[in-house]
XYZ file of C-alpha atoms in Angstrom:
633
model
C 37.795 -45.514 -142.016
C 37.546 -42.595 -144.341
C 40.460 -42.060 -146.482
C 42.227 -38.751 -147.462
C 41.739 -36.876 -150.846
C 44.574 -37.728 -153.443
C 45.233 -34.029 -153.414
C 45.264 -30.955 -151.039
C 42.374 -28.759 -150.568
C 43.297 -24.943 -150.126
C 40.835 -22.079 -148.693
C 41.119 -20.219 -151.826
C 39.688 -22.999 -154.230
C 36.582 -25.234 -154.119
C 36.958 -28.980 -154.213
C 35.932 -29.092 -157.773
C 38.721 -26.628 -158.715
C 41.214 -28.608 -156.805
C 39.891 -31.723 -158.456
C 40.365 -30.306 -161.897
C 43.994 -29.273 -161.315
C 44.696 -32.730 -159.977
C 42.912 -34.357 -162.930
C 45.242 -32.127 -165.249
C 48.363 -32.826 -163.609
C 47.587 -36.541 -163.275
C 46.467 -37.048 -166.888
C 48.702 -34.714 -168.751
C 51.953 -35.204 -166.455
C 51.980 -38.125 -163.882
C 50.515 -41.155 -165.838
C 52.560 -40.329 -169.200
C 55.757 -40.337 -167.132
C 54.740 -43.823 -165.960
C 54.221 -45.173 -169.382
C 50.346 -44.150 -170.020
C 49.352 -42.789 -173.200
C 48.252 -39.000 -173.148
C 44.797 -39.142 -174.711
C 42.961 -35.883 -175.085
C 39.605 -37.750 -175.480
C 40.234 -39.295 -172.081
C 41.096 -36.070 -170.485
C 38.041 -34.359 -172.068
C 35.827 -37.127 -170.660
C 37.413 -36.747 -167.099
C 36.688 -32.906 -167.044
C 33.076 -33.535 -168.460
C 32.401 -35.932 -165.698
C 33.976 -33.562 -162.992
C 31.188 -30.927 -164.431
C 28.556 -33.531 -163.930
C 29.628 -33.935 -160.352
C 29.514 -30.396 -159.729
C 26.030 -29.998 -161.098
C 24.797 -33.437 -159.849
C 23.352 -34.177 -163.315
C 23.097 -37.295 -165.649
C 25.850 -37.457 -168.110
C 25.910 -39.514 -171.358
C 29.761 -40.303 -171.939
C 30.162 -41.567 -175.398
C 33.640 -42.382 -176.081
C 35.227 -44.718 -178.474
C 37.201 -47.894 -177.895
C 40.704 -46.991 -176.719
C 39.829 -43.578 -175.091
C 40.648 -44.942 -171.659
C 37.020 -44.487 -170.211
C 37.693 -46.613 -167.107
C 40.636 -44.387 -165.951
C 38.430 -41.179 -166.982
C 35.831 -42.037 -164.581
C 37.825 -43.870 -161.701
C 39.750 -40.784 -160.851
C 36.768 -38.450 -160.184
C 34.850 -41.296 -158.829
C 37.469 -42.116 -156.008
C 38.077 -38.468 -155.364
C 34.200 -37.659 -155.068
C 33.625 -40.669 -152.718
C 36.331 -39.321 -150.283
C 35.132 -35.765 -150.632
C 31.612 -36.916 -149.832
C 32.314 -39.736 -147.371
C 30.169 -42.283 -149.402
C 31.572 -44.846 -151.938
C 31.068 -44.568 -155.457
C 29.116 -47.222 -157.398
C 30.242 -48.561 -160.652
C 27.665 -50.899 -162.223
C 28.910 -53.197 -165.012
C 26.752 -54.311 -167.814
C 26.997 -58.019 -166.883
C 27.978 -60.053 -163.990
C 30.721 -61.758 -165.663
C 32.501 -58.428 -166.030
C 32.898 -57.367 -162.563
C 35.829 -59.574 -161.926
C 37.496 -58.280 -165.031
C 37.296 -54.726 -163.668
C 39.369 -55.734 -160.580
C 41.629 -58.157 -162.140
C 45.372 -58.194 -161.491
C 46.955 -55.786 -164.069
C 43.611 -53.989 -164.604
C 43.188 -50.093 -164.496
C 42.242 -50.111 -160.884
C 45.484 -51.876 -159.629
C 47.596 -49.731 -162.087
C 46.168 -46.551 -160.489
C 46.748 -48.071 -157.215
C 50.438 -48.925 -157.975
C 51.349 -45.783 -159.934
C 49.626 -43.140 -157.744
C 50.280 -44.923 -154.576
C 46.549 -44.901 -153.678
C 45.204 -47.433 -151.214
C 41.950 -47.874 -153.227
C 39.190 -49.687 -151.130
C 37.101 -51.461 -153.711
C 34.647 -54.173 -152.976
C 32.351 -56.536 -155.129
C 28.592 -56.604 -154.676
C 27.476 -59.486 -156.932
C 24.110 -60.482 -157.746
C 22.473 -62.873 -155.174
C 22.529 -65.859 -157.793
C 26.275 -65.548 -157.700
C 26.316 -66.795 -154.011
C 25.589 -70.178 -152.371
C 22.301 -70.936 -150.860
C 22.956 -73.162 -147.811
C 19.310 -74.627 -148.001
C 19.478 -75.534 -151.669
C 22.927 -76.940 -151.158
C 21.765 -79.168 -148.351
C 19.045 -80.574 -150.539
C 21.399 -81.094 -153.531
C 24.054 -82.943 -151.162
C 21.352 -85.456 -150.536
C 21.172 -86.541 -154.335
C 24.531 -85.409 -155.809
C 27.325 -87.878 -155.849
C 29.911 -86.235 -158.185
C 33.020 -84.364 -156.897
C 31.884 -80.892 -157.411
C 29.416 -80.992 -154.375
C 32.231 -82.203 -152.063
C 34.373 -79.391 -153.489
C 31.737 -76.902 -152.281
C 31.104 -78.625 -148.957
C 34.896 -78.156 -148.023
C 34.803 -74.486 -148.324
C 32.017 -73.882 -145.935
C 33.592 -72.614 -142.814
C 32.954 -74.851 -139.641
C 31.477 -71.848 -137.898
C 28.328 -71.887 -140.037
C 27.141 -75.114 -138.582
C 28.641 -74.383 -134.923
C 26.268 -73.352 -132.153
C 26.769 -69.731 -131.003
C 27.286 -66.471 -132.911
C 29.189 -65.898 -135.995
C 32.164 -64.075 -134.943
C 35.042 -65.202 -137.093
C 33.688 -66.553 -140.403
C 34.818 -64.576 -143.458
C 32.642 -64.206 -146.502
C 32.304 -67.577 -148.434
C 30.312 -69.263 -151.197
C 30.953 -66.927 -154.106
C 30.520 -68.199 -157.587
C 34.217 -67.358 -158.573
C 35.322 -69.550 -155.675
C 34.434 -72.672 -157.751
C 36.037 -72.220 -160.966
C 35.670 -75.997 -161.764
C 31.997 -76.182 -161.196
C 30.007 -75.976 -164.439
C 26.979 -73.415 -164.604
C 24.463 -76.359 -164.796
C 25.748 -77.815 -161.495
C 26.143 -74.176 -159.953
C 22.261 -73.582 -160.565
C 21.545 -76.384 -158.351
C 22.854 -74.883 -155.269
C 22.891 -70.925 -155.787
C 20.416 -68.607 -154.536
C 17.257 -68.064 -157.189
C 14.495 -65.646 -157.153
C 11.920 -67.923 -155.598
C 13.942 -68.420 -152.325
C 12.361 -66.632 -149.161
C 15.597 -65.439 -147.487
C 13.780 -63.510 -144.840
C 12.342 -66.339 -143.204
C 15.516 -68.478 -143.436
C 16.839 -69.676 -140.186
C 20.342 -69.735 -141.612
C 20.078 -66.214 -143.084
C 22.660 -64.903 -140.511
C 25.111 -67.523 -141.535
C 24.635 -67.087 -145.212
C 27.760 -66.336 -147.327
C 25.588 -63.982 -149.233
C 24.900 -62.001 -145.866
C 28.583 -61.822 -145.025
C 29.430 -60.611 -148.405
C 26.827 -57.861 -148.055
C 28.319 -56.761 -144.626
C 31.574 -56.752 -146.363
C 31.027 -54.476 -149.280
C 28.683 -52.183 -147.434
C 31.949 -51.020 -145.503
C 33.769 -49.734 -148.553
C 34.886 -46.270 -148.544
C 36.038 -45.858 -152.253
C 34.330 -48.086 -154.835
C 31.594 -50.679 -154.912
C 31.349 -52.670 -158.141
C 28.326 -54.433 -159.057
C 26.289 -55.421 -162.124
C 23.415 -53.365 -163.521
C 21.009 -56.152 -162.636
C 21.906 -55.946 -159.201
C 21.825 -52.170 -159.104
C 18.182 -52.436 -160.604
C 17.322 -55.200 -158.004
C 18.327 -52.824 -155.323
C 16.192 -49.892 -156.647
C 13.148 -52.418 -157.152
C 13.347 -53.875 -153.591
C 14.591 -50.775 -151.714
C 11.202 -49.644 -150.108
C 9.998 -53.010 -149.271
C 13.044 -54.179 -147.550
C 13.117 -50.928 -145.449
C 9.354 -51.575 -144.580
C 10.299 -55.179 -143.283
C 13.181 -53.624 -141.160
C 15.904 -54.949 -143.369
C 18.863 -53.073 -144.802
C 18.608 -52.285 -148.705
C 21.008 -54.490 -150.873
C 23.263 -51.383 -151.395
C 24.339 -48.475 -149.137
C 23.853 -44.953 -150.052
C 26.378 -43.884 -152.555
C 27.904 -40.693 -153.830
C 27.662 -41.365 -157.522
C 26.771 -44.046 -160.015
C 28.849 -45.010 -163.099
C 27.009 -47.229 -165.461
C 29.703 -48.924 -167.563
C 28.208 -50.166 -170.923
C 25.135 -47.851 -169.712
C 23.124 -48.584 -172.993
C 22.262 -51.734 -171.420
C 20.595 -50.139 -168.504
C 16.805 -50.653 -169.915
C 17.305 -54.230 -170.103
C 18.584 -54.594 -166.428
C 15.783 -52.475 -165.303
C 13.123 -54.688 -166.984
C 14.720 -57.838 -165.530
C 14.799 -56.552 -161.977
C 11.031 -55.825 -162.020
C 10.049 -59.264 -163.074
C 7.947 -61.457 -160.881
C 8.535 -65.074 -160.710
C 5.724 -67.453 -159.571
C 5.917 -71.120 -159.082
C 3.304 -73.679 -158.175
C 5.155 -74.699 -154.762
C 5.937 -71.412 -153.630
C 2.429 -70.425 -152.437
C 1.883 -74.036 -151.086
C 5.225 -74.108 -149.195
C 4.611 -70.466 -147.622
C 0.893 -70.972 -146.529
C 1.908 -74.348 -144.907
C 4.129 -72.467 -142.574
C 1.170 -70.310 -141.614
C -1.130 -73.178 -140.786
C -0.202 -73.228 -136.914
C -2.509 -74.075 -134.151
C -4.954 -71.306 -133.051
C -5.389 -69.876 -136.706
C -9.004 -68.933 -137.282
C -11.111 -71.096 -139.488
C -12.120 -68.465 -141.625
C -8.365 -67.781 -142.336
C -7.532 -71.609 -142.963
C -10.456 -71.634 -145.426
C -9.076 -68.620 -147.300
C -5.761 -70.394 -147.416
C -7.143 -73.572 -148.794
C -9.269 -71.773 -151.430
C -6.083 -69.773 -152.552
C -4.011 -73.116 -152.854
C -6.798 -74.603 -154.986
C -7.112 -71.937 -157.487
C -3.320 -71.423 -157.627
C -2.878 -75.101 -158.527
C -5.675 -74.998 -161.112
C -4.222 -72.070 -162.655
C -0.810 -73.861 -163.193
C -2.653 -77.068 -164.695
C -4.387 -74.656 -167.126
C -1.058 -72.802 -167.792
C 0.625 -76.035 -169.071
C -2.121 -76.435 -171.528
C -1.496 -72.761 -172.931
C 2.174 -73.164 -173.815
C 3.539 -73.173 -177.245
C 6.023 -75.683 -178.341
C 9.414 -74.001 -178.696
C 13.058 -74.537 -178.444
C 13.488 -71.235 -176.703
C 14.148 -71.124 -172.984
C 11.299 -68.641 -172.742
C 7.815 -70.352 -173.758
C 5.066 -68.109 -175.139
C 1.787 -68.405 -173.393
C -1.558 -68.360 -175.363
C -3.897 -67.166 -172.860
C -6.972 -68.950 -172.935
C -10.480 -67.636 -171.542
C -10.314 -70.394 -168.932
C -6.775 -69.413 -167.797
C -7.830 -65.752 -167.483
C -10.894 -66.674 -165.465
C -8.914 -68.829 -162.961
C -6.482 -65.859 -162.505
C -9.303 -63.649 -161.595
C -10.399 -66.091 -159.201
C -6.642 -66.222 -157.852
C -6.844 -62.546 -157.402
C -9.930 -62.628 -155.524
C -8.597 -65.379 -153.290
C -5.490 -63.336 -152.434
C -7.525 -60.222 -151.581
C -9.779 -62.447 -149.118
C -6.867 -63.882 -147.494
C -5.086 -60.675 -146.982
C -8.187 -59.286 -145.275
C -8.235 -62.275 -142.888
C -4.489 -61.678 -142.066
C -5.628 -58.051 -140.712
C -7.532 -59.912 -138.035
C -4.846 -62.598 -137.617
C -2.344 -59.867 -136.738
C -4.237 -58.748 -133.747
C -4.492 -62.230 -132.452
C -0.776 -62.881 -132.595
C -1.227 -66.717 -133.063
C 0.873 -66.726 -136.332
C 4.348 -65.434 -135.748
C 4.546 -61.842 -136.628
C 7.748 -62.043 -138.808
C 6.188 -64.858 -140.966
C 3.096 -63.058 -141.228
C 4.616 -59.967 -142.450
C 6.673 -61.739 -145.062
C 3.602 -63.684 -146.198
C 1.611 -60.320 -146.690
C 4.725 -58.890 -148.729
C 5.031 -61.802 -150.916
C 1.111 -62.019 -151.619
C 1.030 -58.303 -152.493
C 3.746 -58.733 -154.937
C 2.020 -62.058 -156.386
C -1.456 -60.584 -156.628
C 0.090 -57.424 -158.347
C 1.688 -59.520 -160.844
C -1.494 -61.676 -161.248
C -3.518 -58.549 -162.105
C -1.009 -57.648 -164.579
C -1.185 -60.899 -166.424
C -4.974 -61.140 -166.645
C -5.161 -57.394 -167.646
C -3.506 -58.212 -170.963
C -1.810 -54.716 -170.935
C 1.726 -53.456 -171.599
C 3.233 -56.337 -169.778
C 5.427 -59.277 -171.010
C 5.067 -62.746 -169.662
C 6.228 -66.231 -170.143
C 7.035 -69.677 -168.887
C 10.490 -70.906 -168.115
C 12.149 -73.551 -166.147
C 13.807 -72.502 -162.918
C 15.503 -74.848 -160.707
C 13.619 -77.780 -162.375
C 10.164 -76.197 -161.884
C 7.710 -74.674 -164.134
C 7.916 -70.848 -163.524
C 5.587 -68.007 -164.575
C 7.720 -64.791 -165.292
C 5.833 -61.574 -165.620
C 7.705 -58.162 -166.429
C 6.295 -54.692 -166.946
C 7.093 -53.427 -170.549
C 7.297 -49.854 -169.607
C 10.027 -48.898 -166.952
C 10.538 -45.260 -167.589
C 8.226 -43.956 -164.775
C 9.816 -46.184 -162.275
C 13.451 -45.259 -163.384
C 12.555 -41.668 -163.109
C 10.991 -41.942 -159.619
C 13.634 -44.168 -158.177
C 16.802 -43.141 -159.880
C 16.865 -39.928 -161.999
C 15.132 -37.379 -159.779
C 17.398 -38.080 -156.687
C 20.095 -35.217 -157.543
C 22.706 -37.920 -157.882
C 25.500 -37.713 -160.378
C 25.026 -40.599 -162.894
C 27.529 -41.232 -165.733
C 26.651 -43.491 -168.508
C 29.873 -44.735 -170.160
C 29.942 -46.601 -173.462
C 31.269 -46.412 -176.866
C 27.772 -46.549 -178.356
C 25.098 -44.403 -176.672
C 23.917 -42.197 -179.429
C 22.463 -42.591 -182.818
C 24.524 -40.295 -184.975
C 25.592 -38.266 -181.898
C 21.780 -37.761 -180.840
C 21.097 -39.126 -177.327
C 17.269 -38.524 -177.426
C 16.436 -42.148 -178.024
C 18.222 -43.540 -174.879
C 17.094 -40.573 -172.968
C 13.460 -41.015 -173.910
C 13.897 -44.931 -173.395
C 14.888 -44.590 -169.776
C 12.735 -41.650 -168.810
C 15.464 -39.080 -168.545
C 14.522 -35.316 -169.049
C 17.586 -33.574 -168.129
C 21.018 -34.537 -169.019
C 24.553 -33.574 -170.282
C 26.342 -35.317 -173.120
C 29.156 -35.611 -175.330
C 30.709 -37.913 -178.051
C 34.384 -38.379 -178.930
C 36.079 -40.785 -181.351
C 38.371 -43.581 -180.792
C 41.970 -42.580 -181.005
C 43.218 -45.629 -182.722
C 44.394 -45.941 -186.320
C 42.094 -49.063 -187.399
C 43.408 -49.153 -190.724
C 46.824 -50.102 -189.501
C 45.741 -52.283 -186.629
C 42.821 -54.081 -188.055
C 41.644 -56.180 -190.870
C 37.994 -57.448 -191.628
C 36.954 -60.432 -193.567
C 33.345 -61.246 -194.493
C 32.673 -64.869 -195.547
C 29.406 -65.789 -197.125
C 28.415 -69.400 -196.826
C 25.806 -71.978 -195.688
C 25.177 -72.333 -191.977
C 26.784 -76.041 -192.009
C 29.854 -74.497 -193.660
C 30.531 -72.228 -190.838
C 31.929 -75.041 -188.626
C 34.348 -76.102 -191.326
C 35.442 -72.410 -191.679
C 36.006 -71.844 -187.942
C 37.816 -75.126 -187.828
C 40.239 -73.782 -190.288
C 40.723 -70.627 -188.444
C 41.301 -72.509 -185.116
C 44.201 -74.340 -186.679
C 45.971 -71.242 -187.573
C 46.784 -70.788 -184.089
C 45.631 -67.288 -183.278
C 44.224 -66.273 -179.939
C 40.742 -66.355 -181.006
C 37.408 -65.338 -179.486
C 34.279 -66.864 -181.276
C 31.081 -64.904 -180.408
C 27.579 -66.457 -180.738
C 24.148 -64.747 -180.752
C 22.835 -67.151 -178.185
C 23.724 -70.134 -175.973
C 21.776 -72.547 -178.245
C 23.675 -71.354 -181.306
C 27.027 -72.064 -179.379
C 25.991 -75.503 -178.317
C 24.901 -76.306 -182.032
C 28.463 -75.393 -183.025
C 29.998 -77.354 -180.195
C 28.025 -80.455 -181.472
C 29.345 -80.010 -185.042
C 32.970 -79.359 -183.780
C 35.355 -82.500 -184.218
C 36.492 -83.969 -180.962
C 40.225 -83.129 -181.817
C 39.292 -79.599 -182.283
C 36.834 -79.406 -179.238
C 39.840 -80.498 -176.975
C 41.588 -77.012 -177.603
C 38.568 -74.765 -177.278
C 36.967 -73.511 -173.935
C 33.100 -72.871 -173.956
C 31.423 -70.440 -171.710
C 29.367 -72.636 -169.101
C 31.928 -75.522 -168.945
C 33.483 -73.832 -165.992
C 33.202 -70.429 -164.309
C 33.643 -67.852 -166.887
C 36.182 -65.440 -165.039
C 38.454 -68.459 -164.551
C 38.160 -69.597 -168.030
C 39.109 -65.867 -169.280
C 42.068 -65.991 -166.799
C 43.306 -68.993 -168.751
C 42.698 -67.755 -172.010
C 44.609 -64.517 -171.104
C 47.636 -66.618 -169.896
C 47.658 -68.533 -173.143
C 46.347 -72.103 -171.533
C 43.545 -71.964 -173.778
C 43.875 -70.837 -177.431
C 40.141 -70.489 -178.324
C 37.296 -69.105 -176.360
C 33.561 -69.450 -177.315
C 31.078 -67.081 -175.700
C 27.619 -65.819 -176.208
C 27.977 -63.072 -173.397
C 31.439 -61.502 -174.027
C 30.281 -59.108 -176.629
C 30.946 -56.386 -174.282
C 33.411 -55.607 -171.412
C 36.081 -58.050 -172.236
C 39.676 -56.351 -172.265
C 42.421 -58.584 -173.451
C 45.238 -56.344 -174.907
C 48.163 -57.003 -177.414
C 48.824 -60.809 -177.911
C 46.002 -61.960 -175.526
C 43.591 -61.724 -178.237
C 44.462 -61.335 -181.973
C 41.240 -62.539 -183.702
C 37.609 -62.161 -183.152
C 35.173 -64.510 -185.237
C 31.607 -63.403 -185.273
C 29.926 -66.737 -185.812
C 26.455 -65.284 -186.429
C 24.867 -61.839 -186.723
C 23.582 -61.045 -183.115
C 20.071 -60.244 -183.944
C 17.705 -60.615 -180.806
C 16.196 -63.733 -180.039
C 12.653 -64.815 -181.087
C 11.289 -64.893 -177.423
C 8.329 -63.193 -175.757
C 10.357 -60.313 -174.413
C 11.621 -59.230 -177.744
C 8.262 -60.138 -179.402
C 6.634 -57.280 -177.235
C 9.211 -54.955 -178.109
C 8.327 -55.783 -182.071
C 4.734 -55.544 -181.356
C 4.922 -51.995 -180.100
C 6.997 -50.769 -183.030
C 5.919 -49.474 -186.157
C 8.698 -51.130 -188.175
C 10.248 -53.921 -186.060
C 13.107 -54.444 -188.255
C 14.190 -50.826 -188.350
C 13.345 -49.933 -184.623
C 14.237 -53.470 -182.805
C 16.126 -55.795 -184.829
C 18.523 -53.813 -186.780
C 19.620 -51.253 -183.846
C 20.020 -54.291 -181.591
C 22.253 -56.111 -184.067
C 24.377 -53.139 -185.222
C 25.071 -52.149 -181.350
C 25.933 -55.560 -180.473
C 28.138 -56.134 -183.467
C 29.961 -52.796 -182.738
C 30.598 -53.971 -179.213
C 31.938 -57.401 -180.324
C 34.312 -55.821 -182.751
C 35.564 -53.612 -180.097
C 37.023 -56.566 -178.200
C 39.955 -56.731 -180.768
C 41.657 -53.164 -180.561
C 42.103 -52.094 -176.698
C 45.381 -50.360 -176.913
C 47.655 -48.640 -179.493
C 49.797 -51.963 -179.686
C 47.044 -54.075 -180.449
C 46.547 -55.805 -183.829
C 44.537 -58.610 -185.433
C 41.683 -59.618 -187.581
C 37.884 -59.885 -187.523
C 36.085 -62.435 -189.468
C 32.243 -62.285 -189.903
C 30.438 -65.251 -191.024
C 27.085 -64.951 -192.998
C 24.765 -67.439 -193.976
C 22.292 -67.005 -197.051
C 19.738 -65.040 -194.937
C 22.383 -63.031 -192.955
C 24.045 -62.144 -196.297
C 20.924 -60.182 -197.400
C 21.381 -57.536 -194.683
C 25.091 -57.114 -195.309
C 24.479 -53.562 -196.638
C 22.968 -52.721 -193.288
C 26.038 -53.223 -191.099
C 28.752 -52.605 -193.554
C 28.627 -48.732 -192.782
C 29.372 -49.287 -189.273
C 32.553 -51.132 -189.742
C 35.815 -49.616 -188.456
C 37.571 -50.557 -191.728
C 36.677 -51.474 -195.109
C 36.284 -55.255 -195.335
C 39.086 -57.102 -197.220
C-alpha cells in the first residue's frame, strides 16, 4: 500500500518546495531537539540531493566522514519514493554492508522512531547470498558435519510438500546461518553457473520468495552494487524470456560508496564457463525425435569444448593468487575458433528444431540464450582485445572467467541516459575536488557535484602511529597491541594476507580474535559491537563499517592496501602510461582513507590508528602521509 508523504502538500507550492521546507524543519529543528547534531554540511548535502531529484540528474556528493550522509539521502529518498509511487534503491558498496544499514540502532531505525515514520525497507541481496536447493541436496549426500543439519532444519516443510506454495515465508538467506563458515556456505549457495530458469524447484526456492518480498517495498530497497549491476546486465534477456527483472522499477538510485561502481559493473558483466556446463545442458536437449544433424552438432560442440579445457589447463601460470593468468597458446586460440564455429552451427540447427517442437520450447529457449552468451564470451577471448580473462576455481570446478574491460558504453546506455536521479555518496569521489576522472571512467557526461569536508576535529579525537619493521615483526607488534585491550579492527589488503597473519598468531592470542570467514560476517560484527569479541580481522571492511564511540577505538592497517597482482589489475596496469601513478597509488590512497575513516564516526568518538610498514612499504611513506587526517606521532 502506498504510504503518505511525511509532510503536507499545498496548492500554492510544488512537491520540491514542500520537500525543501520539510528538510529544513527536520534537520534544523526536529532532529536536534531529539539529540541529533545540527551539521551544516549534512543540510547542504540534503538540499543538493533535492535539486538533483528536481532535475533528474546525476549528483556526485562528496562529503567527509561525520557529515551524516546516510540521513542526508534517506530523508529525500523516502519522500521521493512516496511522491512517485516507486521505491528508492540504495546500492551499498559490498554485500556485507547491507545488514549494517538496517541494523537496530542504525540511521533508518532512528528516523523511524524519532519522526514516527513507518519506513518500509527491504533487502535485495545478491543471488549467492541465498541457499540453492539443488546444491544443498547434493551436499547433503556427502557432508556429515552439524552445519548441514542446521540448514536442513530451517527449510519450511511446504518446500517439499505437494501442492502450491501458499504459506512459506522467505528462507535460506546467508545471514540466517551465522555459525556456518564461508567455505561451507559456498558448497550450498547459488553460484553463477546454475541454470535457475530450468530448475524444477525454482518456484519453491528461497531466493524466489525473497524476490517477491522485496519487490513489494513502497519506500526503500537496499542491495549491493554488484546486484544492481547484475540486474542491469540481465534485464533485457530476462524480459525476453518472460521473466521479471531482478529489481523492480525504482524512482531514484543512491550509490553508497559510489566510487566502487566501476568494479561492480565489470564484475556483473563477466561470463563464467565450466567444462561440465555445456555437457549437462546439451544432454537435457538430446530427447527422442531430435534431428540427426542437430545431434551431430551437439556432439561436435561437446568435443571441441572438452578439447578447449584440456588445452586451457596447460596454459595456466603457476600462482598463489585465486585468479590464474592464461598464456594463450596458438593451439588454444585455434580450438576456441572451432568452438565458436560449432556453436554457430548448433544455433542454426535450433532454428529448425523450434519448428518441430520435439525439444521442449522452454529448454530450447534457455539453451539458445546460454549459447549466445557463451559464444559472445568466446569471441572476446580469442580476439585478444580489450578484455580480461583468467581461470579460477568455482564450486570445485575449473572455471574460465571472461570480463570486458571497458564498461562506459554499457553504463551510459543502461543507466546514465534514463533521466533517473542517481546520487553518488562517498567521502572520496574527486581528485582535489575535480570529479572528471570518475565521470570519465563511468561514461557520465552530465552531472552535478559538490564537496564538503568532515566536521570533526581530528587533532583532538585521533592519533596516528606509523611503525616501520620487517614483515615477520608485524605479527609480534599486533600481538602487543591486542594485549592492550582496545576494541581493535585489523585491516588486511587480501584474504591471503589475513590468513598468513592468522597462521603466525599464537594459539592464546587467536582465541580472542575473530576472523572474517569464520562465520557469517554480520553476525561477527554484532558480537564485536556488543563486546563479545575484542579484536576483528577483516579484508573487506575498509568501507562502510559504522561502529561509534567505545565500540571501536583502534584501527590497525596491517599492510598498505595496494591492488592484487591478478589479471584484472594487470589489465588496468597494461592500459596505463604510468601504472604506479594511475592504478597502484590511487587505489591504495583511496582504500587507506576509507580504512582510517572507520575510527571516527561521531563527535564523541576517539582512538588511534596504527599503520605497519615493511621495508618495501616504507619506501612509499611520503606518498600517503599527505592524506592522513592528522600528523603521525
